[in-house]
Short mmCIF file of C-alpha atoms and ligand atoms in Angstrom, two decimals:
data_model
loop_
_atom_site.label_atom_id
_atom_site.label_comp_id
_atom_site.label_asym_id
_atom_site.label_seq_id
_atom_site.Cartn_x
_atom_site.Cartn_y
_atom_site.Cartn_z
CA MET A 683 -0.15 0.06 -0.11
CA GLU A 684 2.89 2.37 1.01
CA GLU A 685 4.55 1.80 -2.29
CA GLU A 686 1.34 2.76 -4.43
CA VAL A 687 0.76 5.99 -1.97
CA ILE A 688 4.47 7.53 -3.01
CA GLU A 689 4.17 7.22 -6.33
CA THR A 690 6.66 9.64 -8.15
CA GLU A 691 6.06 11.89 -11.25
CA SER A 692 6.85 9.22 -13.73
CA THR A 693 4.13 7.03 -13.33
CA VAL A 694 1.84 9.00 -14.68
CA SER A 695 1.81 10.45 -18.56
CA ILE A 696 1.22 14.22 -19.04
CA ASN A 697 -0.75 14.63 -22.45
CA ASN A 698 0.90 17.92 -23.39
CA ALA A 699 -1.03 20.24 -26.34
CA PRO A 700 0.85 20.80 -29.51
CA ASN A 701 1.59 24.70 -29.87
CA ALA A 702 -1.27 24.68 -32.78
CA ASP A 703 -3.64 22.15 -30.55
CA ILE A 704 -3.30 25.36 -27.87
CA ALA A 705 -4.26 28.07 -30.73
CA ARG A 706 -7.17 26.47 -32.03
CA LEU A 707 -8.56 25.52 -28.46
CA ILE A 708 -8.23 29.39 -28.06
CA ASP A 709 -9.96 30.31 -31.03
CA LYS A 710 -12.88 27.80 -30.39
CA GLN A 711 -13.31 28.92 -26.88
CA ARG A 712 -13.31 32.48 -28.52
CA ALA A 713 -15.87 31.78 -30.80
CA PHE A 714 -17.84 30.35 -27.75
CA PHE A 715 -17.56 33.14 -25.64
CA ASN A 716 -18.27 35.47 -28.97
CA ALA A 717 -21.49 33.60 -28.83
CA GLY A 718 -22.71 35.16 -26.10
CA GLU A 719 -23.98 32.00 -24.07
CA THR A 720 -21.53 32.52 -21.17
CA LYS A 721 -23.03 35.84 -20.45
CA GLY A 722 -26.37 34.36 -19.80
CA VAL A 723 -27.04 33.92 -15.57
CA ARG A 724 -28.92 30.61 -16.40
CA PHE A 725 -25.59 29.35 -18.47
CA ARG A 726 -23.48 30.06 -15.47
CA ILE A 727 -26.12 28.68 -13.19
CA ARG A 728 -26.00 25.53 -15.04
CA GLN A 729 -22.44 25.41 -15.14
CA LEU A 730 -22.04 25.78 -11.32
CA LYS A 731 -24.32 23.04 -10.52
CA LYS A 732 -22.04 20.95 -13.03
CA LEU A 733 -19.17 21.71 -11.40
CA LYS A 734 -20.58 20.65 -7.97
CA GLU A 735 -21.52 17.57 -9.29
CA ALA A 736 -18.52 16.47 -11.03
CA LEU A 737 -16.32 17.20 -7.84
CA GLU A 738 -18.76 14.93 -6.01
CA THR A 739 -18.77 12.46 -8.82
CA HIS A 740 -14.93 12.47 -8.82
CA GLU A 741 -14.39 13.09 -4.88
CA GLY A 742 -12.80 9.57 -4.40
CA SER A 743 -10.44 9.84 -7.67
CA ILE A 744 -9.23 13.18 -6.54
CA ILE A 745 -8.87 12.24 -2.88
CA GLN A 746 -6.37 8.83 -4.13
CA ALA A 747 -4.67 11.16 -6.74
CA LEU A 748 -3.92 13.67 -3.99
CA LYS A 749 -2.55 10.87 -1.65
CA ALA A 750 -0.05 9.44 -4.53
CA ASP A 751 0.83 13.39 -5.18
CA LEU A 752 1.26 14.67 -1.39
CA ARG A 753 0.18 11.61 0.63
CA LYS A 754 -2.42 14.20 1.75
CA PRO A 755 -4.71 12.64 4.63
CA GLU A 756 -8.41 12.35 3.02
CA LEU A 757 -9.76 14.84 5.84
CA GLU A 758 -7.12 17.54 4.68
CA ALA A 759 -7.85 16.91 0.92
CA TRP A 760 -11.63 16.83 1.47
CA SER A 761 -11.64 20.10 3.46
CA THR A 762 -9.02 22.32 1.79
CA GLU A 763 -9.51 21.08 -2.09
CA ILE A 764 -13.05 19.90 -2.33
CA GLY A 765 -15.38 21.47 0.40
CA VAL A 766 -13.83 24.47 0.01
CA ILE A 767 -15.02 24.67 -3.58
CA ILE A 768 -18.53 23.07 -3.02
CA THR A 769 -18.86 25.52 -0.50
CA GLU A 770 -17.73 28.53 -2.56
CA ILE A 771 -19.99 27.03 -5.24
CA ASP A 772 -23.25 26.98 -2.86
CA TYR A 773 -22.33 31.05 -2.18
CA ASN A 774 -22.14 32.14 -5.27
CA LEU A 775 -25.19 30.20 -6.63
CA LYS A 776 -27.20 32.08 -4.12
CA HIS A 777 -25.48 35.36 -4.75
CA ILE A 778 -24.95 35.27 -8.64
CA ARG A 779 -28.22 36.71 -9.37
CA SER A 780 -27.77 39.88 -7.57
CA TRP A 781 -24.15 39.89 -8.72
CA VAL A 782 -24.79 39.95 -12.60
CA ARG A 783 -27.35 42.63 -12.04
CA PRO A 784 -26.83 46.10 -13.09
CA GLN A 785 -25.48 48.28 -10.72
CA ARG A 786 -27.50 51.40 -10.29
CA VAL A 787 -25.50 54.47 -8.83
CA PRO A 788 -26.11 57.72 -7.91
CA THR A 789 -26.10 60.17 -11.14
CA ALA A 790 -25.11 64.05 -10.71
CA LEU A 791 -27.07 66.84 -11.23
CA PHE A 792 -25.16 68.28 -14.41
CA PHE A 793 -26.00 64.82 -16.40
CA MET A 794 -29.68 64.91 -15.59
CA PRO A 795 -32.21 64.02 -17.07
CA GLY A 796 -29.87 60.42 -16.79
CA LYS A 797 -29.13 57.42 -15.35
CA SER A 798 -26.01 55.46 -14.38
CA ARG A 799 -25.12 51.92 -14.27
CA ILE A 800 -22.20 49.65 -13.43
CA TYR A 801 -22.48 46.37 -15.81
CA ALA A 802 -20.25 43.39 -14.92
CA GLU A 803 -18.84 42.03 -17.84
CA PRO A 804 -16.66 39.04 -18.44
CA PHE A 805 -13.33 39.46 -20.03
CA GLY A 806 -13.36 36.59 -22.47
CA ILE A 807 -10.92 33.53 -22.11
CA ALA A 808 -9.38 33.38 -18.98
CA LEU A 809 -5.95 31.03 -18.14
CA ILE A 810 -5.46 29.99 -15.04
CA ILE A 811 -2.14 28.55 -13.87
CA GLY A 812 -1.84 26.97 -10.58
CA PRO A 813 0.64 25.14 -8.20
CA TRP A 814 1.09 21.86 -6.89
CA ASN A 815 0.50 22.17 -3.20
CA PHE A 816 -3.28 22.66 -3.38
CA PRO A 817 -3.72 21.30 -7.10
CA ILE A 818 -7.20 21.52 -7.23
CA LYS A 819 -8.50 24.35 -4.88
CA ASN A 820 -5.69 26.76 -6.39
CA VAL A 821 -7.39 26.01 -10.02
CA LEU A 822 -10.84 25.63 -9.32
CA GLY A 823 -11.04 28.43 -7.01
CA PRO A 824 -10.10 31.15 -9.71
CA ALA A 825 -11.86 29.40 -12.08
CA LEU A 826 -15.05 28.87 -9.89
CA GLY A 827 -14.90 33.04 -9.83
CA ALA A 828 -14.46 33.37 -13.97
CA MET A 829 -16.79 31.21 -14.42
CA THR A 830 -19.64 32.98 -12.31
CA ALA A 831 -18.27 36.18 -14.20
CA GLY A 832 -19.14 34.52 -17.23
CA ASN A 833 -15.96 33.56 -18.85
CA CYS A 834 -14.39 30.69 -20.73
CA CYS A 835 -11.38 29.03 -18.69
CA VAL A 836 -8.30 27.27 -19.86
CA LEU A 837 -7.04 25.48 -16.51
CA LYS A 838 -2.85 24.45 -16.32
CA PRO A 839 -2.62 22.44 -13.59
CA SER A 840 0.78 22.41 -11.98
CA GLU A 841 3.15 19.42 -13.47
CA HIS A 842 4.41 18.45 -9.97
CA ALA A 843 1.16 17.10 -8.86
CA PRO A 844 0.58 14.82 -11.99
CA HIS A 845 -2.01 12.34 -10.48
CA THR A 846 -4.09 15.22 -9.28
CA ALA A 847 -3.56 16.92 -12.89
CA LYS A 848 -5.05 14.07 -15.14
CA ALA A 849 -7.69 13.81 -12.51
CA LEU A 850 -8.69 17.19 -12.73
CA GLU A 851 -8.74 16.86 -16.31
CA ASN A 852 -10.42 13.43 -16.37
CA MET A 853 -13.49 15.03 -14.32
CA ILE A 854 -13.43 18.81 -16.46
CA SER A 855 -13.32 16.38 -19.82
CA GLU A 856 -16.33 14.50 -18.59
CA PHE A 857 -18.76 17.47 -17.74
CA PHE A 858 -17.78 20.30 -19.92
CA ASP A 859 -17.18 21.14 -23.07
CA PRO A 860 -13.30 22.28 -23.71
CA GLU A 861 -15.04 25.04 -26.00
CA TYR A 862 -16.19 26.70 -22.53
CA LEU A 863 -13.54 25.03 -20.11
CA VAL A 864 -10.34 22.67 -20.76
CA VAL A 865 -7.71 21.35 -18.94
CA THR A 866 -4.08 21.13 -20.73
CA GLN A 867 -1.46 19.90 -19.08
CA GLY A 868 2.39 20.32 -18.93
CA GLY A 869 5.42 21.95 -17.42
CA ILE A 870 7.87 25.11 -17.99
CA PRO A 871 7.98 24.82 -21.93
CA GLU A 872 4.58 24.27 -22.33
CA THR A 873 3.43 27.23 -19.74
CA THR A 874 5.78 29.53 -21.58
CA GLU A 875 3.86 28.07 -25.19
CA LEU A 876 0.55 28.73 -23.47
CA LEU A 877 1.50 32.18 -22.63
CA LYS A 878 2.44 33.47 -26.05
CA HIS A 879 -1.29 33.03 -26.80
CA ARG A 880 -3.62 36.37 -26.24
CA PHE A 881 -5.45 35.35 -23.30
CA ASP A 882 -8.36 38.07 -21.69
CA TYR A 883 -7.30 37.35 -18.25
CA VAL A 884 -4.39 35.60 -16.70
CA PHE A 885 -5.04 34.31 -12.89
CA PHE A 886 -1.41 32.87 -11.91
CA THR A 887 -0.69 30.82 -8.39
CA GLY A 888 2.57 30.30 -7.64
CA GLY A 889 6.30 31.45 -6.79
CA THR A 890 7.45 35.36 -6.93
CA GLU A 891 10.01 34.62 -9.39
CA ILE A 892 7.88 32.66 -11.81
CA GLY A 893 4.91 35.41 -10.94
CA ARG A 894 7.56 37.94 -12.84
CA ILE A 895 8.02 36.08 -15.46
CA VAL A 896 4.23 35.73 -16.48
CA TYR A 897 3.25 39.01 -15.43
CA GLN A 898 5.86 39.97 -18.18
CA ALA A 899 4.15 37.18 -20.72
CA ALA A 900 0.89 39.21 -20.26
CA ALA A 901 2.14 42.67 -20.71
CA LYS A 902 2.66 41.71 -24.16
CA HIS A 903 -1.00 41.25 -24.89
CA LEU A 904 -2.08 44.03 -22.25
CA THR A 905 -3.85 41.41 -20.41
CA PRO A 906 -4.83 42.02 -16.93
CA VAL A 907 -3.18 39.47 -14.62
CA THR A 908 -4.01 38.44 -10.94
CA LEU A 909 -0.84 37.07 -8.98
CA GLU A 910 -1.21 34.71 -6.10
CA LEU A 911 2.28 34.36 -4.80
CA GLY A 912 4.47 33.18 -1.65
CA GLY A 913 6.27 35.06 1.32
CA LYS A 914 7.16 34.65 4.58
CA ASN A 915 4.10 34.74 6.89
CA PRO A 916 4.81 35.63 10.51
CA CYS A 917 3.29 34.74 13.40
CA ILE A 918 3.21 37.15 16.42
CA VAL A 919 2.86 35.27 20.23
CA ASP A 920 2.51 37.95 22.72
CA ASP A 921 2.54 37.09 26.19
CA ASN A 922 -0.86 38.16 26.78
CA SER A 923 -2.30 35.06 25.03
CA HIS A 924 -3.66 31.67 25.81
CA MET A 925 -0.78 29.77 24.78
CA GLN A 926 -1.85 26.41 25.09
CA VAL A 927 -4.43 27.02 22.09
CA ALA A 928 -2.15 29.39 20.30
CA ALA A 929 0.49 26.70 20.11
CA LYS A 930 -2.37 23.85 18.98
CA ARG A 931 -3.04 26.37 16.19
CA ILE A 932 -0.16 27.74 15.10
CA ALA A 933 1.49 23.83 15.10
CA TRP A 934 -2.00 22.84 13.25
CA GLY A 935 -1.44 25.64 10.32
CA LYS A 936 2.26 24.88 10.09
CA LEU A 937 2.12 21.37 9.69
CA LEU A 938 -1.49 21.06 7.25
CA ASN A 939 -0.25 19.70 3.74
CA SER A 940 3.43 19.06 5.66
CA GLY A 941 3.80 23.11 5.55
CA GLN A 942 3.54 23.14 1.73
CA VAL A 943 0.94 25.94 2.24
CA CYS A 944 1.40 29.42 0.87
CA ILE A 945 -0.25 30.78 3.98
CA ALA A 946 1.05 28.52 6.58
CA PRO A 947 3.37 30.65 9.25
CA ASN A 948 6.52 30.57 8.05
CA TYR A 949 8.34 31.70 11.54
CA VAL A 950 7.09 32.57 14.98
CA LEU A 951 7.95 36.23 16.46
CA VAL A 952 7.23 35.29 20.46
CA LYS A 953 8.11 37.73 23.29
CA LYS A 954 10.84 36.35 25.13
CA THR A 955 9.08 36.23 28.21
CA VAL A 956 6.83 33.59 27.13
CA LYS A 957 9.15 31.69 24.59
CA LYS A 958 9.80 28.67 27.09
CA GLU A 959 6.20 28.09 27.80
CA LEU A 960 5.05 28.51 23.72
CA ILE A 961 7.67 25.82 22.93
CA GLU A 962 6.55 23.42 25.73
CA HIS A 963 2.83 23.88 24.34
CA LEU A 964 3.97 23.45 20.48
CA LYS A 965 5.65 20.28 21.56
CA ILE A 966 2.81 18.85 23.37
CA ALA A 967 0.18 19.77 20.54
CA ILE A 968 2.25 18.08 18.10
CA GLU A 969 2.88 14.85 20.28
CA GLU A 970 -0.79 14.77 20.58
CA PHE A 971 -1.40 15.45 16.76
CA TYR A 972 0.55 12.27 15.66
CA GLY A 973 1.66 10.09 19.06
CA GLY A 974 5.46 10.80 18.85
CA ASP A 975 5.98 9.45 15.45
CA ALA A 976 4.60 11.49 12.56
CA LYS A 977 5.99 9.33 10.12
CA SER A 978 3.85 6.38 11.24
CA THR A 979 0.49 8.24 10.93
CA ASP A 980 -1.78 8.69 8.10
CA ASP A 981 -2.42 12.01 9.26
CA PHE A 982 0.64 13.56 7.92
CA GLY A 983 1.60 14.54 4.57
CA ARG A 984 5.25 13.89 2.64
CA ILE A 985 7.48 16.79 0.19
CA VAL A 986 6.20 16.81 -2.96
CA ASN A 987 9.28 15.95 -4.41
CA ASP A 988 13.53 15.46 -4.33
CA THR A 989 14.12 18.71 -4.48
CA HIS A 990 11.56 20.36 -1.98
CA PHE A 991 13.05 17.94 0.09
CA GLU A 992 16.64 18.38 -0.47
CA ARG A 993 16.21 22.37 0.01
CA ILE A 994 13.94 22.04 3.04
CA LYS A 995 16.32 19.50 4.75
CA LYS A 996 19.47 22.30 4.69
CA LEU A 997 17.35 24.42 6.16
CA ILE A 998 17.36 22.50 9.42
CA GLU A 999 20.33 23.54 11.60
CA GLY A 1000 21.00 25.07 14.57
CA ASP A 1001 18.89 24.86 17.87
CA VAL A 1002 16.56 22.12 16.63
CA VAL A 1003 14.43 21.29 19.57
CA LEU A 1004 11.61 19.16 18.13
CA GLY A 1005 11.99 16.70 15.21
CA GLY A 1006 14.54 17.18 12.81
CA ASP A 1007 14.93 13.58 11.71
CA THR A 1008 14.26 12.69 7.79
CA ASP A 1009 13.61 10.05 5.10
CA ALA A 1010 14.96 11.00 1.71
CA LYS A 1011 13.26 7.50 -0.20
CA GLU A 1012 9.97 8.66 1.68
CA LYS A 1013 10.13 12.47 1.48
CA TYR A 1014 9.94 12.45 5.07
CA ILE A 1015 10.43 15.56 7.14
CA ALA A 1016 9.98 15.45 11.18
CA PRO A 1017 7.54 18.46 12.13
CA THR A 1018 10.46 20.39 13.28
CA ILE A 1019 11.29 23.37 15.76
CA ILE A 1020 14.32 25.51 15.64
CA ASP A 1021 15.03 27.73 18.38
CA ASN A 1022 16.93 30.91 18.85
CA VAL A 1023 16.72 31.86 15.30
CA LYS A 1024 17.88 35.33 14.38
CA VAL A 1025 16.50 37.04 11.61
CA THR A 1026 19.97 37.15 9.65
CA ASP A 1027 19.92 33.22 9.43
CA LYS A 1028 19.55 31.52 6.05
CA ILE A 1029 16.09 29.96 7.29
CA MET A 1030 14.75 33.35 7.70
CA GLN A 1031 15.47 34.59 3.86
CA GLU A 1032 13.23 32.17 2.21
CA GLU A 1033 9.50 31.02 1.56
CA ILE A 1034 10.21 27.52 3.93
CA PHE A 1035 7.26 25.57 2.59
CA GLY A 1036 7.98 23.05 4.70
CA PRO A 1037 7.04 21.39 8.16
CA VAL A 1038 9.94 23.37 10.05
CA LEU A 1039 8.96 25.93 12.19
CA PRO A 1040 11.81 28.89 13.08
CA ILE A 1041 11.23 30.80 16.62
CA VAL A 1042 12.49 34.30 16.89
CA GLU A 1043 11.99 36.54 20.04
CA TYR A 1044 11.59 39.72 20.35
CA GLU A 1045 11.67 42.35 23.32
CA ASP A 1046 8.56 44.41 22.79
CA ILE A 1047 6.26 45.01 20.19
CA ASP A 1048 7.78 47.91 18.16
CA GLU A 1049 10.75 45.17 17.88
CA ALA A 1050 8.46 42.70 16.13
CA ILE A 1051 6.89 45.03 13.87
CA SER A 1052 10.14 46.14 12.53
CA ILE A 1053 11.34 42.82 11.62
CA ILE A 1054 7.96 42.17 10.17
CA ASN A 1055 8.39 45.36 8.01
CA GLN A 1056 12.16 44.81 7.14
CA GLY A 1057 11.05 41.73 4.99
CA GLU A 1058 8.82 41.84 1.51
CA LYS A 1059 5.42 42.23 2.58
CA PRO A 1060 3.70 38.55 3.48
CA LEU A 1061 0.53 36.93 1.87
CA ALA A 1062 -0.88 36.38 5.77
CA LEU A 1063 -0.55 37.52 9.23
CA TYR A 1064 -1.11 35.91 12.28
CA ILE A 1065 -1.49 37.38 15.79
CA PHE A 1066 -2.05 35.76 18.91
CA SER A 1067 -2.58 38.16 21.38
CA LYS A 1068 -5.97 39.31 23.89
CA SER A 1069 -4.48 42.91 23.94
CA TYR A 1070 -6.66 45.19 21.28
CA ASN A 1071 -3.90 47.50 21.27
CA ASN A 1072 -1.25 45.31 20.43
CA ARG A 1073 -3.50 43.83 17.38
CA ASP A 1074 -4.62 47.42 16.38
CA LYS A 1075 -0.94 48.41 16.54
CA ILE A 1076 0.36 45.28 14.11
CA ILE A 1077 -2.63 45.67 11.71
CA SER A 1078 -2.10 49.25 10.81
CA GLN A 1079 2.02 49.63 11.13
CA THR A 1080 2.30 46.39 9.10
CA SER A 1081 0.87 45.28 5.47
CA SER A 1082 -0.16 42.05 4.18
CA GLY A 1083 -2.09 40.01 2.01
CA GLY A 1084 -4.83 39.33 4.81
CA VAL A 1085 -4.56 39.02 8.70
CA CYS A 1086 -5.85 35.99 11.31
CA ILE A 1087 -6.12 37.00 14.47
CA ASN A 1088 -6.16 34.03 17.44
CA GLU A 1089 -6.04 31.19 14.43
CA THR A 1090 -4.04 30.31 11.66
CA ILE A 1091 -5.01 29.49 7.93
CA MET A 1092 -9.18 29.37 8.56
CA ASN A 1093 -9.46 32.96 6.99
CA PHE A 1094 -8.53 31.32 3.80
CA GLY A 1095 -11.96 29.36 3.98
CA SER A 1096 -14.07 32.44 4.25
CA VAL A 1097 -15.90 32.82 1.32
CA GLU A 1098 -17.01 36.57 2.65
CA LEU A 1099 -12.95 37.86 2.80
CA PRO A 1100 -10.92 38.36 -0.04
CA PHE A 1101 -8.14 36.64 -0.58
CA GLY A 1102 -4.62 37.46 -2.14
CA GLY A 1103 -1.28 39.47 -1.52
CA VAL A 1104 0.31 42.43 -1.21
CA GLY A 1105 3.45 43.35 -2.81
CA ASP A 1106 5.81 40.68 -3.08
CA SER A 1107 3.11 38.47 -2.34
CA GLY A 1108 1.18 39.31 -5.64
CA PHE A 1109 -1.68 41.26 -5.92
CA GLY A 1110 -5.46 40.82 -6.59
CA VAL A 1111 -7.96 39.04 -4.60
CA TYR A 1112 -10.40 36.09 -5.22
CA ASN A 1113 -12.84 34.11 -2.66
CA GLY A 1114 -17.10 34.41 -3.59
CA LYS A 1115 -17.82 37.94 -4.90
CA SER A 1116 -14.07 39.11 -4.83
CA GLY A 1117 -13.58 36.15 -7.55
CA PHE A 1118 -16.52 37.12 -9.57
CA ASP A 1119 -15.44 41.21 -9.41
CA THR A 1120 -11.63 39.61 -10.28
CA PHE A 1121 -12.82 38.56 -13.35
CA SER A 1122 -15.58 40.93 -14.35
CA HIS A 1123 -14.63 44.35 -16.25
CA LYS A 1124 -16.44 47.19 -14.56
CA LYS A 1125 -18.43 48.98 -17.55
CA GLY A 1126 -20.11 52.36 -16.37
CA VAL A 1127 -22.96 52.52 -18.59
CA MET A 1128 -24.68 56.51 -18.71
CA THR A 1129 -27.63 57.10 -20.27
CA LYS A 1130 -28.94 60.67 -21.34
CA SER A 1131 -32.33 61.53 -21.98
CA PHE A 1132 -32.77 63.68 -25.57
CA LEU A 1133 -34.25 66.49 -23.25
CA PHE A 1134 -32.35 69.36 -21.79
CA ASP A 1135 -29.38 69.85 -23.85
CA VAL A 1136 -26.39 71.97 -22.18
CA LYS A 1137 -25.91 74.18 -24.75
CA GLN A 1138 -23.00 76.29 -23.27
CA LYS A 1139 -20.81 72.70 -23.36
CA TYR A 1140 -20.72 73.24 -27.56
CA PRO A 1141 -18.67 76.09 -29.56
CA PRO A 1142 -18.40 78.30 -30.18
CA TYR A 1143 -17.16 79.07 -26.64
CA THR A 1144 -17.80 82.23 -24.88
CA GLN A 1145 -16.87 83.57 -21.79
CA GLY A 1146 -20.43 82.92 -20.75
CA ASN A 1147 -19.99 79.29 -21.74
CA LEU A 1148 -16.68 79.42 -19.81
CA ASN A 1149 -18.27 80.59 -16.53
CA PHE A 1150 -20.99 78.84 -17.18
CA ILE A 1151 -19.16 75.22 -17.38
CA LYS A 1152 -16.93 76.44 -14.02
CA PHE A 1153 -19.92 76.75 -12.42
CA ALA A 1154 -21.36 73.58 -13.38
CA ILE A 1155 -18.41 71.29 -12.71
CA ARG A 1156 -17.64 73.12 -9.30
CA LYS A 1157 -21.58 73.06 -8.30
CA LEU A 1158 -23.48 70.44 -10.01
CA ILE A 1159 -21.26 66.92 -10.09
P1 NAD B 1395 5.88 27.52 -9.09
O1 NAD B 1395 5.74 29.18 -9.51
O2 NAD B 1395 6.96 26.62 -9.64
O3 NAD B 1395 4.63 26.86 -10.63
C1 NAD B 1395 3.33 27.30 -10.16
C2 NAD B 1395 2.77 27.12 -12.22
O4 NAD B 1395 3.88 27.89 -12.90
C3 NAD B 1395 2.74 25.46 -12.57
O5 NAD B 1395 1.53 25.59 -13.13
C4 NAD B 1395 3.96 25.98 -13.52
O6 NAD B 1395 4.05 24.65 -14.45
C5 NAD B 1395 4.15 26.89 -13.92
N1 NAD B 1395 5.36 27.48 -14.27
C6 NAD B 1395 6.65 27.07 -13.53
N2 NAD B 1395 7.88 27.88 -14.36
C7 NAD B 1395 7.20 28.44 -15.11
C8 NAD B 1395 7.67 29.31 -16.36
N3 NAD B 1395 9.14 29.52 -16.52
N4 NAD B 1395 7.21 30.17 -17.08
C9 NAD B 1395 5.65 29.84 -16.66
N5 NAD B 1395 4.87 28.83 -16.09
C10 NAD B 1395 6.09 28.26 -15.30
O7 NAD B 1395 4.80 27.14 -8.02
P2 NAD B 1395 4.84 25.72 -6.95
O8 NAD B 1395 6.25 25.12 -6.78
O9 NAD B 1395 4.11 25.19 -8.02
O10 NAD B 1395 4.17 26.44 -5.76
C11 NAD B 1395 4.66 26.75 -4.77
C12 NAD B 1395 4.44 28.38 -4.77
O11 NAD B 1395 3.26 28.58 -4.74
C13 NAD B 1395 4.87 28.90 -3.41
O12 NAD B 1395 5.43 30.04 -3.50
C14 NAD B 1395 3.48 29.27 -2.55
O13 NAD B 1395 3.54 30.29 -1.76
C15 NAD B 1395 2.96 29.75 -3.83
N6 NAD B 1395 1.49 29.38 -3.60
C16 NAD B 1395 0.70 30.85 -3.66
C17 NAD B 1395 -0.47 30.65 -3.18
C18 NAD B 1395 -1.43 31.92 -2.61
O14 NAD B 1395 -2.96 31.84 -2.94
N7 NAD B 1395 -0.86 33.04 -2.90
C19 NAD B 1395 -1.49 29.23 -3.25
C20 NAD B 1395 -0.58 28.02 -3.00
C21 NAD B 1395 0.93 28.32 -3.66
#
């Protein structure tokens, strides 16, 4: 059984689409989009329901595939890859009619008699490029926003989660016409080719450096882009926290998917006076989770490939107070805590993306804020504190994609909250209405009556015209 679970990439053949096929595919999608069917709300509702049915039908094969690629435990696979999407589909189905309705906005006196509305117009064809860590959620989440907004989509899952990429392709091709929704496979060369074509929107989730490449490729066509990137997410624990609960939530957020989560706490910034207590509680929590041997349980995943395994392994050095053991054959890295880490240490220079938690101490909250602000803007920032003053201070004096107070990761699951980065962690948001908005061009439409024509706007211009226009622009708009 074990061997089957940790199969490698080579066991699945990826069906790379040649360039000419991609061009044909895009042409077909463009023709379908131009025919206008995706603009109808009934069509969109049908597609969202179909996506839900597809996920429910293929639930088993997706969970199997996630196990083969990442040894993802079933509970994690279902909740973070399938459950979240089903919840979001239901949410979008509930609200789509109000979202697509042109939104009335006030019309200034100067434009009267008239009306102003904002139409949410689909861009056209969206290219969605996904990473391997949440290979379903990070492809279907954006796709859901795009579909709700009335776009056609080309989905490019990561080649590093090949079983899941194939399972996604099987599911989508069984339920959807490729002229509306299609999966195309491949790695760097295929994605590079794909990006040479003109799309109407590109939504990329992945590493910051690749984000730059995607952004440049899209710029050639002036295609709007959303970049969902990574970074180093700080987790502050002050001395006014519930240490036991904080430790449990931090350990959970860090060890989910073996730490291969873009919003995992990257490092803990803890007040010096409570550091020992926090570390003790972290150890207890991890012991409770895995009974002292994460390797032998089904509840702890593996590192995606040898390259990442070797990279993370090299980060384990210094004052290791828990874990540290690794197994290259299984791509296993134990839940690891490193104490007395300095901001200048190697582990603090890159996104860890593995189950290794560095502990950095601070003397006062200003020092913690200054450490965060020395780095690039993170995707997520976590604060464990009962102090309103500290929380407000941290929120107002730092910048991050999102913040979660007294919990980790959970902000990711809320359809009411926009999800996205800032600065080096990316730009643009999605989730529920935010996803719909991202994939909609907001078209301002003014309707004027033929009555009352402002004559002063027409040449020949006189001083009287100018005086009137000055008055009108100052007072009537
Ligand atoms: P990656 O950037 O290596 O790959 C992402 C996608 O880009 C893949 O589909 C890959 O095929 C494609 N790609 C890779 N190189 C390319 C190139 N040169 N040109 C064009 N396309 C290319 O990222 P990854 O390793 O799959 O994922 C891990 C990264 O993703 C981490 O940094 C993580 O923080 C980030 N991430 C961010 C979020 C978020 O929501 N912000 C979510 C998950 C992962």
